Short mmCIF file of N, CA, C and O in Angstrom, two decimals:
data_model
loop_
_atom_site.label_atom_id
_atom_site.label_comp_id
_atom_site.label_asym_id
_atom_site.label_seq_id
_atom_site.Cartn_x
_atom_site.Cartn_y
_atom_site.Cartn_z
N MET A 9 37.06 101.26 -34.70
CA MET A 9 36.77 102.60 -35.11
C MET A 9 34.80 102.75 -34.86
O MET A 9 34.15 102.57 -35.86
N ASN A 10 34.44 103.45 -33.74
CA ASN A 10 32.76 103.43 -33.47
C ASN A 10 32.81 104.67 -34.14
O ASN A 10 31.34 104.96 -33.81
N ASN A 11 33.50 105.79 -34.24
CA ASN A 11 33.04 107.27 -34.38
C ASN A 11 32.68 107.36 -36.05
O ASN A 11 33.11 108.81 -36.22
N LEU A 12 32.58 106.58 -36.67
CA LEU A 12 32.21 106.88 -38.44
C LEU A 12 30.91 107.49 -38.48
O LEU A 12 29.87 107.15 -37.91
N THR A 13 30.93 108.46 -39.15
CA THR A 13 29.77 109.35 -39.76
C THR A 13 28.70 108.47 -40.57
O THR A 13 29.39 107.82 -41.41
N ALA A 14 27.69 108.98 -40.67
CA ALA A 14 26.84 108.24 -41.99
C ALA A 14 27.79 108.64 -43.39
O ALA A 14 27.78 108.06 -44.27
N LYS A 15 28.47 109.65 -43.36
CA LYS A 15 29.04 110.05 -44.57
C LYS A 15 30.09 109.13 -44.77
O LYS A 15 30.51 108.60 -45.90
N ASP A 16 31.06 108.89 -43.68
CA ASP A 16 32.12 108.01 -43.58
C ASP A 16 31.75 106.60 -43.87
O ASP A 16 32.11 105.37 -44.97
N LEU A 17 30.60 105.85 -43.52
CA LEU A 17 30.06 104.75 -43.98
C LEU A 17 29.54 104.75 -45.16
O LEU A 17 29.94 103.57 -45.94
N ASP A 18 28.79 105.91 -45.79
CA ASP A 18 28.60 105.64 -47.27
C ASP A 18 29.75 105.19 -48.26
O ASP A 18 29.71 105.04 -49.33
N VAL A 19 30.77 106.38 -47.94
CA VAL A 19 32.10 106.38 -48.78
C VAL A 19 32.55 104.98 -48.69
O VAL A 19 33.04 104.46 -49.18
N LEU A 20 32.80 104.30 -47.67
CA LEU A 20 33.19 103.20 -47.27
C LEU A 20 32.39 102.04 -47.95
O LEU A 20 32.94 101.08 -48.46
N ALA A 21 31.16 102.19 -48.32
CA ALA A 21 30.34 101.24 -48.69
C ALA A 21 30.49 101.31 -49.89
O ALA A 21 30.80 100.12 -50.74
N HIS A 22 30.56 102.51 -50.66
CA HIS A 22 31.32 102.23 -52.27
C HIS A 22 32.41 101.79 -52.56
O HIS A 22 32.81 101.45 -53.38
N VAL A 23 33.19 102.16 -51.43
CA VAL A 23 34.85 101.64 -51.84
C VAL A 23 34.56 100.06 -51.63
O VAL A 23 35.39 99.24 -52.32
N LEU A 24 33.98 99.64 -50.41
CA LEU A 24 33.88 98.17 -50.81
C LEU A 24 33.47 97.36 -51.78
O LEU A 24 33.81 96.55 -52.07
N MET A 25 31.90 98.24 -52.30
CA MET A 25 31.81 97.49 -53.76
C MET A 25 32.82 97.72 -54.99
O MET A 25 32.81 96.62 -55.75
N GLY A 26 33.63 98.62 -55.08
CA GLY A 26 34.61 98.72 -55.71
C GLY A 26 35.70 97.57 -55.67
O GLY A 26 36.33 97.01 -56.49
N GLU A 27 36.10 97.56 -54.42
CA GLU A 27 37.25 96.50 -54.30
C GLU A 27 36.36 94.87 -54.25
O GLU A 27 37.09 93.90 -54.91
N GLU A 28 35.20 94.91 -53.86
CA GLU A 28 34.64 93.40 -54.33
C GLU A 28 34.34 93.41 -55.43
O GLU A 28 34.88 92.29 -56.72
N MET A 29 34.05 94.36 -56.46
CA MET A 29 34.04 94.19 -57.82
C MET A 29 35.52 93.85 -58.68
O MET A 29 35.71 92.72 -59.62
N ALA A 30 36.34 94.42 -58.13
CA ALA A 30 37.80 94.46 -58.68
C ALA A 30 38.15 93.07 -58.27
O ALA A 30 39.00 92.27 -59.14
N CYS A 31 38.33 92.56 -57.27
CA CYS A 31 38.34 91.06 -56.81
C CYS A 31 37.71 89.95 -57.72
O CYS A 31 38.76 89.20 -58.26
N LYS A 32 36.24 90.09 -57.77
CA LYS A 32 35.72 89.39 -58.69
C LYS A 32 36.17 89.59 -60.35
O LYS A 32 36.65 88.48 -60.96
N LYS A 33 36.52 90.48 -60.67
CA LYS A 33 36.97 90.81 -62.13
C LYS A 33 38.58 90.06 -62.47
O LYS A 33 38.75 89.43 -63.45
N ALA A 34 39.11 90.33 -61.36
CA ALA A 34 40.49 89.81 -61.48
C ALA A 34 40.57 88.33 -61.33
O ALA A 34 41.34 87.75 -62.35
N ARG A 35 39.37 88.15 -60.71
CA ARG A 35 39.71 86.35 -60.55
C ARG A 35 38.91 85.86 -61.73
O ARG A 35 39.51 84.60 -62.13
N ILE A 36 37.99 86.63 -62.37
CA ILE A 36 37.39 85.81 -63.68
C ILE A 36 39.04 86.03 -64.70
O ILE A 36 38.87 84.90 -65.44
N TYR A 37 39.28 86.71 -64.70
CA TYR A 37 40.63 87.17 -65.77
C TYR A 37 41.75 86.15 -65.52
O TYR A 37 42.13 85.40 -66.53
N ALA A 38 41.95 85.63 -64.28
CA ALA A 38 42.77 84.92 -63.74
C ALA A 38 42.20 83.20 -64.50
O ALA A 38 43.36 82.36 -64.74
N ASN A 39 41.00 82.95 -64.38
CA ASN A 39 40.61 81.91 -64.48
C ASN A 39 40.61 81.74 -66.46
O ASN A 39 40.59 80.59 -66.85
N THR A 40 40.47 82.73 -66.99
CA THR A 40 40.18 82.63 -68.39
C THR A 40 41.59 82.85 -69.45
O THR A 40 41.74 82.49 -70.56
N LEU A 41 42.87 83.56 -68.45
CA LEU A 41 43.84 83.64 -69.37
C LEU A 41 44.50 82.66 -69.56
O LEU A 41 44.60 81.61 -68.66
N THR A 42 45.16 82.13 -70.80
CA THR A 42 45.78 81.25 -71.06
C THR A 42 47.43 81.32 -70.80
O THR A 42 48.03 80.30 -70.67
N ASP A 43 47.74 82.39 -70.52
CA ASP A 43 49.15 82.85 -70.11
C ASP A 43 49.44 82.62 -68.77
O ASP A 43 48.70 83.17 -67.89
N ALA A 44 50.12 81.71 -68.49
CA ALA A 44 50.18 81.05 -66.97
C ALA A 44 50.41 82.56 -66.14
O ALA A 44 50.25 82.49 -65.23
N ALA A 45 51.72 83.23 -66.70
CA ALA A 45 52.14 84.23 -66.04
C ALA A 45 51.17 85.54 -65.54
O ALA A 45 51.27 85.87 -64.46
N LEU A 46 50.41 85.70 -66.35
CA LEU A 46 49.61 86.70 -66.48
C LEU A 46 48.19 86.22 -65.61
O LEU A 46 48.06 87.14 -64.87
N ALA A 47 47.63 84.82 -65.39
CA ALA A 47 46.96 84.28 -64.82
C ALA A 47 47.39 84.57 -63.42
O ALA A 47 46.27 85.05 -62.57
N GLN A 48 48.39 83.99 -63.01
CA GLN A 48 49.06 84.06 -61.48
C GLN A 48 49.12 85.49 -61.18
O GLN A 48 48.77 85.93 -59.82
N GLU A 49 49.51 86.50 -62.05
CA GLU A 49 49.41 87.88 -61.65
C GLU A 49 48.09 88.12 -61.36
O GLU A 49 47.78 89.22 -60.15
N MET A 50 47.09 87.87 -62.13
CA MET A 50 45.79 88.44 -62.01
C MET A 50 45.50 87.96 -60.54
O MET A 50 44.47 88.65 -59.74
N GLU A 51 45.63 86.43 -60.39
CA GLU A 51 45.07 86.04 -59.12
C GLU A 51 45.49 86.76 -57.91
O GLU A 51 45.20 86.78 -56.97
N ARG A 52 47.22 87.01 -58.10
CA ARG A 52 47.72 87.75 -57.30
C ARG A 52 47.03 89.23 -56.90
O ARG A 52 46.52 89.57 -55.48
N ILE A 53 46.58 89.83 -57.85
CA ILE A 53 45.66 91.14 -57.86
C ILE A 53 44.39 90.76 -57.25
O ILE A 53 44.19 91.68 -56.40
N SER A 54 43.78 89.74 -57.37
CA SER A 54 42.47 89.33 -56.84
C SER A 54 42.54 89.39 -55.26
O SER A 54 41.79 89.78 -54.66
N CYS A 55 43.88 88.51 -54.89
CA CYS A 55 43.92 88.28 -53.31
C CYS A 55 44.38 89.76 -52.69
O CYS A 55 43.88 89.80 -51.63
N ALA A 56 44.93 90.61 -53.52
CA ALA A 56 45.06 92.07 -53.04
C ALA A 56 43.83 92.78 -52.99
O ALA A 56 43.75 93.45 -51.46
N HIS A 57 42.94 92.72 -53.64
CA HIS A 57 41.80 93.13 -53.35
C HIS A 57 40.97 92.85 -52.58
O HIS A 57 40.19 93.47 -51.66
N ALA A 58 41.09 91.54 -52.36
CA ALA A 58 40.05 90.78 -51.34
C ALA A 58 40.78 91.01 -49.82
O ALA A 58 40.11 91.23 -48.90
N GLU A 59 42.10 91.33 -49.81
CA GLU A 59 42.73 91.68 -48.29
C GLU A 59 42.15 93.09 -47.84
O GLU A 59 41.98 93.47 -46.81
N ARG A 60 42.36 93.97 -49.07
CA ARG A 60 41.50 95.29 -48.67
C ARG A 60 40.14 95.32 -48.37
O ARG A 60 39.83 96.04 -47.51
N PHE A 61 39.72 94.58 -49.18
CA PHE A 61 38.14 94.14 -48.68
C PHE A 61 37.88 94.11 -47.37
O PHE A 61 37.16 94.59 -46.52
N ALA A 62 38.60 93.19 -47.13
CA ALA A 62 38.64 92.71 -45.61
C ALA A 62 39.04 93.41 -44.44
O ALA A 62 38.38 93.86 -43.45
N ALA A 63 39.95 94.27 -45.01
CA ALA A 63 40.42 95.35 -43.87
C ALA A 63 39.33 96.37 -43.78
O ALA A 63 39.33 96.84 -42.80
N LEU A 64 38.53 97.08 -44.85
CA LEU A 64 37.74 97.92 -44.81
C LEU A 64 36.41 97.47 -44.39
O LEU A 64 35.87 98.52 -43.31
N TYR A 65 36.02 96.10 -44.42
CA TYR A 65 35.07 95.90 -43.80
C TYR A 65 35.22 95.43 -42.25
O TYR A 65 34.00 95.85 -41.74
N SER A 66 36.23 95.42 -41.70
CA SER A 66 36.54 95.36 -40.40
C SER A 66 36.64 96.60 -39.94
O SER A 66 35.97 96.94 -38.47
N MET A 67 36.90 97.87 -40.55
CA MET A 67 36.51 99.22 -39.95
C MET A 67 34.96 99.45 -39.56
O MET A 67 34.92 100.10 -38.86
N ILE A 68 34.02 98.77 -40.16
CA ILE A 68 32.72 99.37 -39.95
C ILE A 68 32.18 97.86 -39.06
O ILE A 68 30.87 97.84 -38.93
N GLY A 69 33.22 96.79 -38.50
CA GLY A 69 32.53 96.11 -37.80
C GLY A 69 32.06 94.81 -37.93
O GLY A 69 31.50 94.02 -37.37
N GLY A 70 32.12 94.51 -39.50
CA GLY A 70 32.07 93.49 -40.11
C GLY A 70 33.04 92.09 -39.58
O GLY A 70 34.17 92.53 -39.33
N GLY A 71 32.19 91.11 -39.68
CA GLY A 71 33.02 89.77 -39.25
C GLY A 71 33.11 89.61 -37.73
O GLY A 71 33.91 88.57 -37.41
N LYS A 72 32.99 90.69 -36.94
CA LYS A 72 32.98 90.35 -35.50
C LYS A 72 31.88 89.18 -34.98
O LYS A 72 30.84 89.37 -35.39
N LYS A 73 32.41 88.21 -34.37
CA LYS A 73 31.26 87.19 -33.61
C LYS A 73 30.97 87.96 -32.07
O LYS A 73 31.97 88.29 -31.49
#
């Protein structure tokens, strides 16, 4: 996607920050919960946020070598 406007990039930056924060929070919850099933679910949620972050980041050309 080479045709992103400044507004598009601004929106993507905000969404990226939200996904990053959600991933971090879910991982913290996964590490502090004592219920194994809930901890596992929070880890799954954390991974889902990380995947969305990576997909969005690639839209702005991140991660290219």
